[in-house]
Amino acid sequence: MRITCIGIDSASLYLGIRLKRNDPSHVVRYLEDAAAAAVPRIPAALVCNPLKPRWQLEDAQAQAVLDQELVCFDRVAVKADDQQFQTQGLPFASIDSAVLRERLEGLARGLGCEFAARPIPVDPVQLRDADLVVVADGPHSRTRDLCGAFQSSLSSSKTRFATFALNKGRDNLAYAFRATQDGIFHCYAVPRGLDGSCLIVEAPADVIRKSGADEAPPLEALSFCRALFPDELEGAAPSEGETGWREFVTVRNRGWHGSNLVILGSAAYTAHFSVGLDLRTWLEDAETLADGVCSGSSLPDALTAYERTRRPKAESLQRAAVASLTWFENVHRYIDKPFAQFVFSLLTNNMRINYPRLAKAAPALTRAVDDVAAGQPPGGKPPSRNRGAVPPMLTPYRLRELVLPNRIALSPMCMYSASDGTVNDFHLVHLGSRAMGGAGLVLTEMTDVLPEGRISLHCAGMYSPEHVAAWERVVKFVHAHSNSKIGIQLAHAGRKGALTRSWEGHRPLKAGEWEIIAPSPLQFAKDRQVPREMTRIDMDKVRDAFVRATQMSDAAGFDMIELHFAHGYLLSSFISPLSNQRHDEYGGSLANRMRFPLEVFTAVRAAWPAGKPISTRISAVDWVEGGTTIEDALEVARMLHDAGNDILAVSTGGVTSAQRPVDGRLYQASFSDQIRNALDIPTMAVGGIVSHGDANTVVAAGRADLCALARGYLVDPYFVRHAAYAQGYDALEWPGPYSRAKEVRMRGA
């Protein structure tokens, strides 16, 4: 097979090595023009971390290169002005990426790969003599963008960075932060070999601009940075090819292959250097691609298998990297936290390293953040001999006059099991079991304020007298048999109504269908009913229905209300510009789009007892270009807080069927983090929280005040009790009939 690699990087070189090793008859040639070769590169990269401590390549000679060039260390140091922290027990490894490329090129040449420095054809289709064209010419790939096969998107960071080479080695991963009158600068240092290291200075672009250093040439930039970080930059010089301040670009591609084209390395995706591992994953991609090409499968099948196998890993890495980058872009939100919590937030900012891992590596740090979560000064009075420290997720939390026994909530989930809106024994057992299982807050499923506001014929309601009695039965059980508090989520389905149940496909009803309403006459998805645009009379009816449901909820004894302003239901569809295209005072600007939701909120707040809290759930982003952004969400959160909202449940998406969410474990926690720490308001995190380690991490780092579990609670109704048991915490109160449970020490298989 004839393979042409456009661009030379470690991934494409390793691909050539593996192809030639598998079959020497392969003809592998590399093309790189002078402009691409001159692009500055970050000279050092993290390739192993506490979650991926070992790295074994399939090629023995390439592995020997790694073994020789890898620098392994397990110390992390953090300095913020006059405060310092250091820990051991978190293993990392880094490598000089320029040296790795040089060594891999030597291996490739030795195996017979061909190299040519000449201009790259404008269109790779011109390379007709190649059976496979590998696009590997970097994040700003001209080839990738011209051929159009990959549907690329590039997003620039809000920060800028400068890279410096130091002629002294180091044995740790180090962070330092310096507050200036213009804003906060931070630096990040990793080993680059036995007697060298790499240091990156980074700050938001507007901070660098205010400082006057934005257009400084490399030597002046070095002088500026040395004044900020004199200890860290001792013996530093600008990195080879460095051009001053640069922006980090996150590269994504909707497709990784097309025809005889395939994309590899940083042309395919990038991950911010604070997380690293992208070099490692690129080489692993190359192994998978080489194995597929040499497997005997057809080329289309091999390329499809390559993308199917490797894309999820790349997307997972990018989720972590974007979370970390976002943290550094907004470090001003965290710098004034108690130092222990600041460090904890930094070390867990990629959502991968979590509380249990740090509890082993840095027990003093986790003890300090335990104190912060419990509302005590770090290093305060130690726990009594018979009662261990309270894990952050199990600390109480107060909202107005309501005190929750812990930070875990059962998230609202539609059960589609009511009859004419009336809940029954199913709901009593479903919600009651989670309360007895230790949830601090039990939230009901989406409960609709009008019969025509339901998603399906089987949705719960709060609009008839019999609904009050049915819900009161559930509330009394929760209060009588647990310490849990219970809240009701009130909603109107809007244009997502009149459907079958979820397990029946959410198809439009064939019988019993009712007219649905929305801000604009836009159907949610193809083949769905087109809603009628709401009039002012409709708005009055909906507002009054929410008020009536609020009063009924108080009569039923609920401790809290959550208003559903998320997931594309009626009030959510007013907020998003994708679903609200009105031309009156309820459409257009965000302030106008929020006018009716705020009217409903204000009316509900007035009807709800002053001592009882209200939560509002929003979709922070729509996951579609042109939809709601995190900047919009910050303003929505501010408006709701000013109107009297007590805690914001931060979700995402659901507004349009065209959404393309980036999901996964803890995938929405970053949005809660941004809102909570930008506005200093309480938030509830939802989405992909699947362990007590996740919950403790979110609370300890200050990313949210409460954690709401949905599908995880379907799996384990006793999640909180099992989490307490797993953490050796035995002070969680049990219902009287279950009190002997404390005497049991369960064993594994």
XYZ file of C-alpha atoms in Angstrom:
749
model
C 0.000 0.000 0.000
C 1.162 3.542 -0.806
C 0.663 5.902 2.153
C 1.345 9.630 2.010
C 1.509 11.570 5.290
C 0.936 15.285 4.892
C 2.797 16.747 7.830
C 5.364 15.289 10.183
C 4.605 14.865 13.858
C 5.122 12.110 16.404
C 1.784 10.468 15.564
C 2.363 10.295 11.813
C 5.932 9.108 12.366
C 4.800 6.349 14.694
C 2.118 5.355 12.183
C 4.826 4.949 9.527
C 6.951 2.907 11.914
C 4.085 0.543 12.702
C 3.086 0.200 9.034
C 6.617 -0.621 7.922
C 7.115 -2.958 10.852
C 3.943 -4.867 9.968
C 4.679 -4.972 6.251
C 7.970 -3.621 4.851
C 6.430 -3.501 1.373
C 4.299 -0.508 2.376
C 5.559 2.674 0.749
C 5.332 5.454 3.345
C 6.344 8.980 2.401
C 6.138 12.237 4.344
C 5.524 15.683 2.892
C 6.059 18.826 4.951
C 6.473 22.359 3.696
C 8.790 24.887 5.301
C 5.951 26.996 6.748
C 4.524 24.055 8.690
C 7.960 23.035 9.942
C 8.524 26.536 11.334
C 5.388 26.550 13.535
C 6.511 26.791 17.211
C 5.827 23.721 19.324
C 5.437 23.283 23.054
C 8.680 21.475 23.928
C 7.401 19.321 26.788
C 4.218 17.340 27.300
C 2.607 15.323 30.072
C 2.015 11.773 28.896
C 1.184 9.964 32.150
C -0.898 11.029 35.140
C -2.375 9.366 38.247
C -5.162 7.814 36.181
C -2.865 6.627 33.365
C 0.408 5.921 35.149
C 1.801 3.351 32.708
C 2.343 3.541 28.976
C 3.307 0.579 26.858
C 3.706 0.961 23.110
C 3.416 -2.032 20.808
C 6.697 -1.238 19.086
C 9.713 -2.302 21.149
C 12.124 0.242 19.661
C 9.665 3.099 20.127
C 9.112 1.897 23.692
C 12.866 2.005 24.242
C 12.828 5.643 23.140
C 10.068 6.361 25.665
C 11.892 4.560 28.435
C 15.006 6.614 27.768
C 13.328 10.014 27.417
C 10.450 9.842 29.931
C 10.859 11.789 33.166
C 8.771 10.344 35.994
C 7.860 12.234 39.167
C 5.146 12.173 41.820
C 5.324 15.620 43.418
C 2.971 18.531 42.768
C 3.707 22.028 44.069
C 1.306 24.976 44.136
C 2.236 28.547 45.050
C -0.132 31.497 45.201
C 1.676 34.670 46.232
C 2.881 33.892 49.783
C 1.103 30.537 50.249
C 2.563 27.185 49.205
C 1.419 23.586 49.023
C 3.237 20.417 48.051
C 2.218 16.788 47.917
C 3.609 13.440 46.860
C 1.829 10.363 45.650
C 0.400 11.686 42.370
C 2.513 10.014 39.658
C 3.122 11.910 36.419
C 5.528 11.540 33.507
C 6.569 14.031 30.857
C 8.651 13.935 27.715
C 10.392 16.434 25.479
C 8.089 16.268 22.468
C 10.723 17.749 20.126
C 13.241 15.071 21.129
C 10.598 12.358 20.759
C 9.809 13.517 17.243
C 13.503 13.534 16.354
C 14.022 10.014 17.685
C 10.914 8.639 15.983
C 11.971 10.204 12.690
C 15.254 8.354 13.002
C 13.402 5.055 13.463
C 11.131 5.803 10.502
C 14.050 6.603 8.211
C 15.812 3.437 9.312
C 12.775 1.409 8.269
C 12.728 2.959 4.792
C 10.137 5.732 5.115
C 10.665 8.523 2.569
C 10.816 12.227 3.430
C 10.355 15.185 1.101
C 10.288 18.891 1.908
C 8.180 20.533 -0.765
C 4.966 22.544 -1.051
C 1.878 20.523 -0.222
C -0.709 20.170 -3.001
C -3.635 22.528 -2.522
C -6.070 19.629 -2.660
C -5.027 16.164 -1.354
C -7.137 14.631 -4.112
C -4.175 15.579 -6.328
C -2.175 12.881 -4.519
C -3.653 10.232 -6.761
C -0.714 7.894 -6.478
C -1.482 7.271 -2.752
C -3.858 4.586 -1.539
C -4.149 6.378 1.813
C -3.548 10.049 2.596
C -2.906 10.841 6.269
C -3.567 14.472 7.197
C -1.230 15.300 10.078
C -0.095 18.860 9.511
C -1.099 20.267 12.872
C -3.969 22.171 14.492
C -3.979 24.848 11.775
C -3.930 22.236 9.010
C -4.376 23.812 5.605
C -4.950 20.420 4.014
C -7.727 19.503 6.448
C -9.525 22.778 5.916
C -9.279 22.727 2.132
C -10.425 19.178 1.527
C -13.659 19.645 3.519
C -14.007 15.982 4.447
C -13.737 16.448 8.199
C -16.044 19.417 9.020
C -13.540 20.980 11.378
C -14.170 23.492 14.135
C -11.482 25.503 15.919
C -12.100 27.487 19.088
C -9.530 29.832 20.575
C -8.847 30.050 24.293
C -9.553 33.225 26.227
C -6.009 32.976 27.525
C -2.645 33.548 25.878
C 0.570 31.760 26.775
C 4.318 32.032 26.312
C 6.695 29.077 26.558
C 10.194 29.128 28.037
C 12.958 26.538 28.191
C 14.933 26.207 31.428
C 18.391 24.688 31.581
C 17.796 23.038 34.944
C 15.809 19.928 35.696
C 12.965 19.597 38.131
C 11.284 16.757 39.971
C 7.718 18.037 40.157
C 4.738 19.469 38.368
C 4.552 23.053 39.593
C 1.950 25.796 39.473
C 2.406 29.387 40.582
C -0.120 32.242 40.606
C 0.571 35.948 40.846
C -2.066 38.647 41.275
C -1.263 41.991 39.641
C -3.170 45.247 39.282
C -4.167 44.065 35.790
C -5.300 40.572 36.770
C -3.901 37.138 37.559
C -1.011 35.450 35.773
C -0.136 31.819 36.342
C 2.700 29.573 35.315
C 2.960 25.858 34.839
C 6.234 23.923 34.825
C 7.111 20.332 33.903
C 10.389 18.430 33.502
C 11.795 18.292 29.950
C 14.541 15.771 30.493
C 17.101 15.042 33.147
C 18.635 18.522 33.036
C 15.950 20.720 31.532
C 12.364 21.825 32.083
C 9.614 23.719 30.334
C 7.648 26.574 31.832
C 4.478 28.103 30.398
C 3.188 31.486 31.559
C -0.483 32.032 30.833
C -3.148 34.646 31.537
C -6.436 35.878 30.068
C -5.834 37.881 26.907
C -7.377 41.030 28.381
C -5.073 40.812 31.417
C -1.985 40.579 29.180
C -3.268 43.469 27.089
C -3.854 45.674 30.166
C -0.333 44.880 31.340
C 1.110 46.170 28.059
C 2.941 42.900 27.399
C 0.701 41.614 24.627
C 2.961 42.685 21.745
C 6.278 42.174 23.513
C 8.895 40.220 21.490
C 10.211 37.005 23.074
C 13.057 38.535 25.073
C 10.869 41.333 26.433
C 8.160 38.816 27.262
C 10.758 36.818 29.151
C 11.800 39.875 31.153
C 8.176 40.664 31.935
C 7.447 37.110 33.072
C 10.688 36.869 35.049
C 9.558 39.894 37.074
C 6.334 38.010 37.900
C 7.922 34.619 38.591
C 11.605 35.199 39.415
C 12.155 31.873 41.184
C 10.387 29.797 38.557
C 12.124 31.474 35.594
C 15.693 31.385 36.854
C 17.922 30.363 33.939
C 15.082 30.598 31.392
C 15.232 31.420 27.696
C 12.450 31.674 25.108
C 11.687 28.285 23.579
C 13.085 27.643 20.124
C 10.837 29.134 17.467
C 8.768 30.944 20.113
C 6.902 33.969 18.767
C 5.677 35.587 21.990
C 2.148 35.221 23.328
C 0.024 32.593 21.612
C -3.525 31.333 21.957
C -4.371 27.715 22.528
C -6.710 26.325 19.875
C -9.089 23.467 20.599
C -9.516 21.445 17.402
C -12.480 19.173 16.760
C -13.534 17.320 13.627
C -17.002 15.930 13.042
C -15.528 13.179 10.864
C -12.102 11.584 10.963
C -12.042 10.001 7.551
C -13.517 10.244 4.067
C -12.682 8.373 0.859
C -8.950 7.604 1.154
C -8.328 10.455 3.631
C -7.794 10.061 7.358
C -6.821 12.599 10.008
C -4.310 12.070 12.801
C -2.570 13.910 15.639
C -3.192 17.555 16.458
C -4.902 18.030 13.102
C -7.625 15.736 14.483
C -8.003 17.109 18.009
C -6.128 18.967 20.712
C -6.256 19.023 24.507
C -5.033 21.928 26.622
C -1.531 21.351 27.979
C -2.717 21.649 31.604
C -4.207 18.172 31.146
C -1.699 16.796 28.675
C -2.057 13.199 27.449
C -2.840 14.322 23.899
C 0.584 13.208 22.656
C -0.009 9.863 24.290
C -3.447 9.423 22.741
C -2.191 10.477 19.309
C 0.396 7.678 19.393
C -2.259 5.226 20.556
C -4.433 6.432 17.658
C -1.548 5.689 15.305
C -1.251 2.139 16.646
C -4.962 1.503 16.119
C -4.897 2.967 12.619
C -1.841 0.930 11.623
C -3.362 -2.276 12.996
C -6.558 -1.626 11.049
C -4.779 -0.895 7.784
C -2.709 -4.076 8.143
C -5.596 -6.263 9.330
C -6.702 -7.420 5.895
C -9.954 -5.447 6.090
C -10.929 -3.128 3.299
C -9.610 0.393 3.700
C -13.105 1.909 4.305
C -13.770 -0.680 7.025
C -10.365 -0.087 8.605
C -10.869 3.675 8.715
C -14.374 3.306 10.119
C -13.133 0.969 12.850
C -10.306 3.367 13.675
C -12.677 6.278 14.186
C -15.238 4.207 16.091
C -12.568 2.915 18.469
C -10.556 6.062 19.070
C -13.042 8.946 18.845
C -14.695 8.267 22.273
C -11.286 8.367 23.936
C -10.440 11.638 22.229
C -13.772 13.168 23.229
C -13.289 12.077 26.831
C -9.841 13.668 26.873
C -11.197 16.871 25.373
C -13.982 17.077 27.976
C -11.337 16.990 30.681
C -9.121 19.469 28.844
C -11.911 21.964 28.216
C -12.921 21.817 31.891
C -9.318 22.504 32.904
C -8.876 25.279 30.344
C -12.110 26.925 31.521
C -10.807 26.872 35.094
C -7.577 28.617 34.072
C -9.463 31.120 31.909
C -11.429 32.110 35.014
C -8.879 31.618 37.776
C -9.931 34.974 39.283
C -13.106 33.221 40.466
C -11.132 30.827 42.655
C -8.051 32.679 43.869
C -9.810 34.142 46.927
C -11.130 30.817 48.185
C -9.513 29.328 51.296
C -6.108 28.207 50.059
C -6.788 24.506 50.666
C -9.987 24.687 48.624
C -8.210 26.667 45.899
C -5.551 23.963 45.624
C -8.166 21.215 45.690
C -10.159 22.978 42.969
C -6.998 23.319 40.849
C -5.955 19.687 41.195
C -9.461 18.419 40.357
C -10.305 20.985 37.674
C -10.290 18.410 34.852
C -12.949 16.294 36.665
C -10.712 13.210 36.505
C -8.581 13.332 39.636
C -11.089 13.216 42.474
C -11.526 13.334 46.228
C -10.644 9.671 47.002
C -7.444 9.937 44.953
C -6.369 13.105 46.744
C -7.380 11.684 50.122
C -4.659 9.062 49.598
C -2.020 11.381 48.144
C -2.715 14.501 50.232
C -4.707 13.610 53.371
C -3.969 16.950 55.027
C -5.432 18.754 52.018
C -8.653 16.746 52.046
C -9.010 17.202 55.817
C -8.758 20.941 55.245
C -11.426 20.967 52.526
C -13.620 18.788 54.760
C -13.495 21.670 57.244
C -14.368 24.192 54.540
C -17.367 22.119 53.396
C -18.524 21.799 56.996
C -18.331 25.555 57.478
C -15.336 25.421 59.804
C -12.008 27.212 59.387
C -9.387 24.854 57.890
C -7.446 23.163 60.657
C -10.144 23.872 63.214
C -11.247 21.655 66.067
C -10.452 18.030 65.188
C -13.218 15.400 65.093
C -13.965 13.551 68.307
C -12.345 10.173 68.771
C -15.634 8.343 68.141
C -16.757 10.401 65.144
C -14.643 10.751 62.036
C -14.523 13.768 59.766
C -17.742 14.255 57.830
C -17.287 13.670 54.085
C -18.247 16.858 52.201
C -21.266 15.203 50.566
C -22.701 14.359 54.009
C -22.486 17.828 55.543
C -25.806 19.643 56.182
C -26.882 22.556 54.030
C -29.299 25.392 54.771
C -31.670 27.124 52.351
C -33.735 29.796 54.116
C -35.349 27.960 57.049
C -34.885 24.535 55.481
C -31.893 22.481 56.644
C -31.001 19.521 54.441
C -29.241 16.661 56.269
C -26.720 16.219 53.436
C -25.777 17.493 49.976
C -27.283 14.683 47.852
C -30.572 15.156 46.029
C -32.732 12.817 44.015
C -33.012 14.600 40.676
C -36.466 14.909 39.057
C -37.131 12.052 36.627
C -40.377 11.508 34.753
C -41.864 8.159 35.745
C -44.928 8.264 33.442
C -46.897 6.239 35.993
C -49.661 8.601 37.167
C -53.358 8.323 36.329
C -54.993 11.582 35.209
C -52.178 13.384 36.963
C -52.708 11.572 40.270
C -49.686 9.850 41.792
C -50.102 6.467 43.440
C -48.361 3.631 45.294
C -45.578 3.546 42.724
C -44.596 7.110 43.585
C -44.903 6.425 47.307
C -42.431 3.537 47.031
C -40.204 5.219 44.444
C -39.741 8.457 46.382
C -40.074 6.927 49.828
C -37.308 4.401 49.205
C -34.864 7.143 48.154
C -35.736 9.088 51.307
C -35.145 6.045 53.514
C -31.986 5.484 51.470
C -30.587 8.707 52.885
C -31.072 11.376 50.208
C -30.847 14.827 51.754
C -33.418 16.177 49.308
C -35.989 14.200 47.341
C -37.324 16.045 44.305
C -40.429 14.758 42.582
C -40.644 14.190 38.895
C -41.727 17.042 36.626
C -45.219 17.778 37.908
C -47.431 19.691 35.521
C -49.611 22.629 36.452
C -52.254 22.037 33.752
C -53.565 18.874 32.093
C -52.544 20.277 28.704
C -49.115 21.025 30.173
C -48.232 17.333 30.478
C -45.691 15.499 28.358
C -47.852 12.379 28.279
C -51.173 11.057 29.526
C -49.258 9.427 32.401
C -47.474 12.467 33.830
C -47.908 13.658 37.398
C -49.921 16.799 38.003
C -50.806 19.428 40.554
C -53.978 20.974 39.227
C -56.859 19.002 40.815
C -57.906 18.589 44.470
C -57.217 14.851 44.359
C -53.615 15.605 43.423
C -53.067 17.397 46.724
C -54.222 14.421 48.790
C -52.140 11.966 46.746
C -49.001 14.055 47.075
C -49.640 14.705 50.764
C -49.542 10.954 51.366
C -46.049 10.798 49.811
C -44.826 13.860 51.710
C -46.046 12.538 55.066
C -44.291 9.227 54.486
C -40.980 10.950 53.707
C -41.257 13.157 56.793
C -42.343 10.322 59.094
C -39.772 7.724 58.066
C -36.629 9.697 57.165
C -34.678 12.877 57.758
C -34.983 13.757 54.077
C -36.699 16.884 52.842
C -38.966 16.757 49.824
C -39.516 19.248 47.029
C -41.838 19.307 44.048
C -40.780 20.302 40.554
C -43.513 22.328 38.832
C -43.560 22.641 35.071
C -45.460 22.988 31.812
C -44.319 20.861 28.857
C -45.065 23.448 26.168
C -44.125 22.247 22.690
C -42.771 18.950 24.085
C -46.259 17.827 25.160
C -48.893 15.386 23.908
C -46.501 12.453 23.453
C -46.294 8.789 24.289
C -44.056 7.705 27.170
C -40.281 7.635 26.798
C -40.062 3.850 26.470
C -42.774 4.065 23.808
C -40.622 6.403 21.745
C -42.009 9.834 22.699
C -44.135 9.785 19.567
C -47.088 12.153 19.044
C -50.281 10.779 20.527
C -52.702 9.177 18.085
C -55.658 9.481 20.444
C -56.287 11.947 23.226
C -53.994 14.522 21.677
C -54.400 18.099 22.852
C -53.336 21.456 21.487
C -49.863 22.472 22.596
C -48.573 26.015 23.047
C -45.150 27.665 22.876
C -43.616 31.135 22.536
C -43.412 30.625 18.760
C -45.116 28.159 16.368
C -41.977 26.028 15.942
C -42.133 22.258 16.282
C -39.545 20.624 18.530
C -38.655 17.967 15.962
C -39.790 16.640 12.640
C -43.142 14.830 12.791
C -44.030 16.521 16.089
C -47.125 18.672 16.491
C -46.657 22.359 15.609
C -47.520 24.433 18.689
C -49.757 27.474 18.706
C -48.023 30.750 19.530
C -49.039 31.893 22.985
C -51.172 34.976 23.509
C -51.256 37.172 26.581
C -54.387 35.320 27.656
C -52.417 32.049 27.495
C -49.648 33.596 29.576
C -52.082 34.706 32.251
C -53.573 31.225 32.393
C -50.167 29.544 32.705
C -48.937 32.023 35.331
C -52.075 31.565 37.409
C -51.787 27.778 37.083
C -48.243 27.914 38.508
C -49.497 30.037 41.414
C -52.370 27.631 42.087
C -50.012 24.646 41.942
C -47.670 26.447 44.337
C -50.456 26.943 46.867
C -51.527 23.308 46.475
C -47.921 22.189 46.998
C -47.788 24.111 50.259
C -51.061 22.504 51.316
C -49.566 19.077 50.554
C -46.670 19.871 52.917
C -43.759 20.134 50.478
C -40.595 21.701 51.885
C -39.396 23.245 48.644
C -40.385 24.030 45.069
C -38.266 23.675 41.963
C -39.421 25.541 38.865
C -38.500 23.876 35.590
C -36.920 26.466 33.295
C -34.809 23.846 31.461
C -34.804 21.161 28.778
C -37.000 22.939 26.253
C -40.237 22.832 28.218
C -42.490 25.887 28.151
C -40.587 28.361 30.314
C -37.258 27.131 28.962
C -38.475 27.672 25.406
C -39.083 31.333 26.205
C -35.438 31.722 27.273
C -33.741 30.149 24.249
C -33.503 32.145 21.000
C -33.844 28.859 19.118
C -37.426 28.364 20.317
C -38.455 31.965 21.011
C -38.609 33.974 17.810
C -41.302 36.415 18.875
C -41.235 40.044 17.751
C -43.074 41.532 20.729
C -41.879 42.427 24.235
C -41.439 38.694 25.033
C -38.907 38.012 22.273
C -35.652 39.354 20.935
C -33.189 40.324 23.653
C -32.447 38.045 26.596
C -34.162 40.518 28.909
C -37.304 40.255 26.798
C -37.099 36.469 26.549
C -36.831 36.284 30.343
C -39.816 38.585 30.863
C -42.503 35.889 31.097
C -40.400 33.296 33.007
C -39.559 35.997 35.558
C -43.224 36.951 35.775
C -44.054 33.344 36.644
C -41.193 33.132 39.124
C -42.201 36.363 40.879
C -45.816 35.228 41.187
C -44.746 31.836 42.570
C -42.316 33.411 45.049
C -45.113 35.652 46.343
C -47.443 32.667 46.778
C -44.857 30.412 48.484
C -44.114 30.809 52.220
C -41.210 33.174 52.879
C -39.316 30.610 54.955
C -39.425 27.918 52.268
C -36.820 27.927 49.469
C -37.282 27.835 45.703
C -34.930 26.184 43.251
C -34.994 26.875 39.531
C -33.546 24.490 36.972
C -32.082 26.018 33.809
C -30.322 24.785 30.692
C -26.990 26.603 30.807
C -26.234 25.924 27.138
C -28.299 24.615 24.236
C -25.423 22.688 22.589
C -26.322 24.286 19.246
C -24.756 27.251 17.490
C -27.001 30.263 17.918
C -28.549 28.930 21.122
C -28.105 29.862 24.756
C -24.487 30.225 25.888
C -22.819 30.161 29.292
C -22.707 33.974 29.146
C -26.500 33.973 28.747
C -26.801 31.492 31.600
C -24.832 33.785 33.897
C -27.255 36.616 33.185
C -30.296 34.341 33.623
C -28.889 33.172 36.950
C -28.327 36.765 38.038
C -31.919 37.729 37.165
C -33.376 34.764 39.042
C -31.185 35.357 42.085
C -32.227 39.008 42.206
C -35.867 37.880 42.012
C -35.457 35.663 45.100
C -34.316 32.294 43.776
C -32.459 30.341 46.468
C -30.497 27.735 44.506
C -29.980 27.179 40.794
C -30.059 23.632 39.410
C -27.683 23.842 36.435
C -28.469 21.464 33.597
C -27.991 21.785 29.828
C -29.679 21.042 26.525
C -33.092 19.643 25.689
C -34.203 22.753 23.812
C -33.825 21.367 20.299
C -33.566 17.963 18.683
C -30.573 19.314 16.712
C -28.383 19.546 19.824
C -24.922 17.963 19.891
C -24.053 17.678 23.583
C -20.581 16.817 24.836
C -21.634 14.414 27.554
C -19.949 11.997 29.899
C -19.085 11.753 33.567
C -19.604 15.094 35.390
C -20.157 16.763 32.036
C -22.421 19.484 33.443
C -20.538 20.217 36.669
C -18.343 22.785 34.934
C -21.391 24.932 34.151
C -22.519 24.836 37.763
C -18.973 25.745 38.768
C -18.855 28.762 36.469
C -22.196 30.145 37.612
C -21.617 29.529 41.318
C -18.170 31.071 41.403
C -18.808 33.935 38.998
C -21.901 35.147 40.860
C -21.301 33.715 44.346
C -24.722 32.049 44.435
C -25.778 28.528 45.494
C -26.022 25.930 42.744
C -27.004 22.301 42.338
C -24.903 20.176 39.983
C -26.523 17.502 37.839
C -25.425 15.158 35.078
C -23.094 12.175 35.185
C -22.486 12.161 38.958
C -22.008 8.445 39.501
C -20.021 7.937 42.711
C -19.441 9.318 46.174
C -16.002 10.339 44.892
C -17.688 12.532 42.278
C -20.069 14.091 44.809
C -17.352 14.768 47.376
C -15.152 16.327 44.695
C -17.882 18.664 43.441
C -18.803 19.858 46.937
C -15.235 20.065 48.292
C -14.018 22.054 45.285
C -16.929 24.465 45.558
C -18.354 23.598 42.146
C -21.832 23.209 43.619
C -23.582 23.190 46.960
C -25.755 20.160 46.178
C -25.338 17.179 43.845
C -28.422 15.715 42.186
C -28.367 12.125 40.908
C -30.895 10.805 38.434
C -30.151 7.499 36.683
C -27.641 6.627 39.395
C -30.519 6.687 41.855
C -32.493 4.321 39.642
C -29.655 1.845 40.093
C -29.151 2.398 43.823
C -32.003 3.849 45.928
C -29.721 3.640 48.988
C -26.857 5.526 47.376
C -26.183 7.816 50.351
C -26.161 4.990 52.890
C -23.890 2.871 50.725
C -21.598 5.880 50.196
C -21.391 6.534 53.936
C -20.619 2.865 54.544
C -17.915 2.834 51.858
C -16.265 5.871 53.434
C -16.327 4.426 56.944
C -18.737 7.080 58.175
C -21.152 5.555 60.697
C -22.889 8.669 62.055
C -25.624 8.702 59.400
C -28.957 8.264 61.158
C -31.134 5.305 60.195
C -34.927 4.974 60.514
C -35.798 3.244 63.809
C -36.843 -0.071 62.237
C -33.514 -0.183 60.371
C -31.290 0.822 63.296
C -29.678 -2.631 63.577
C -28.191 -2.120 60.136
C -25.250 -0.460 61.899
C -24.332 -3.801 63.452
C -23.689 -5.370 60.055
C -20.393 -5.335 58.189
C -21.196 -6.528 54.706
C -18.604 -8.471 52.739
C -17.929 -8.599 49.041
C -18.336 -11.624 46.804
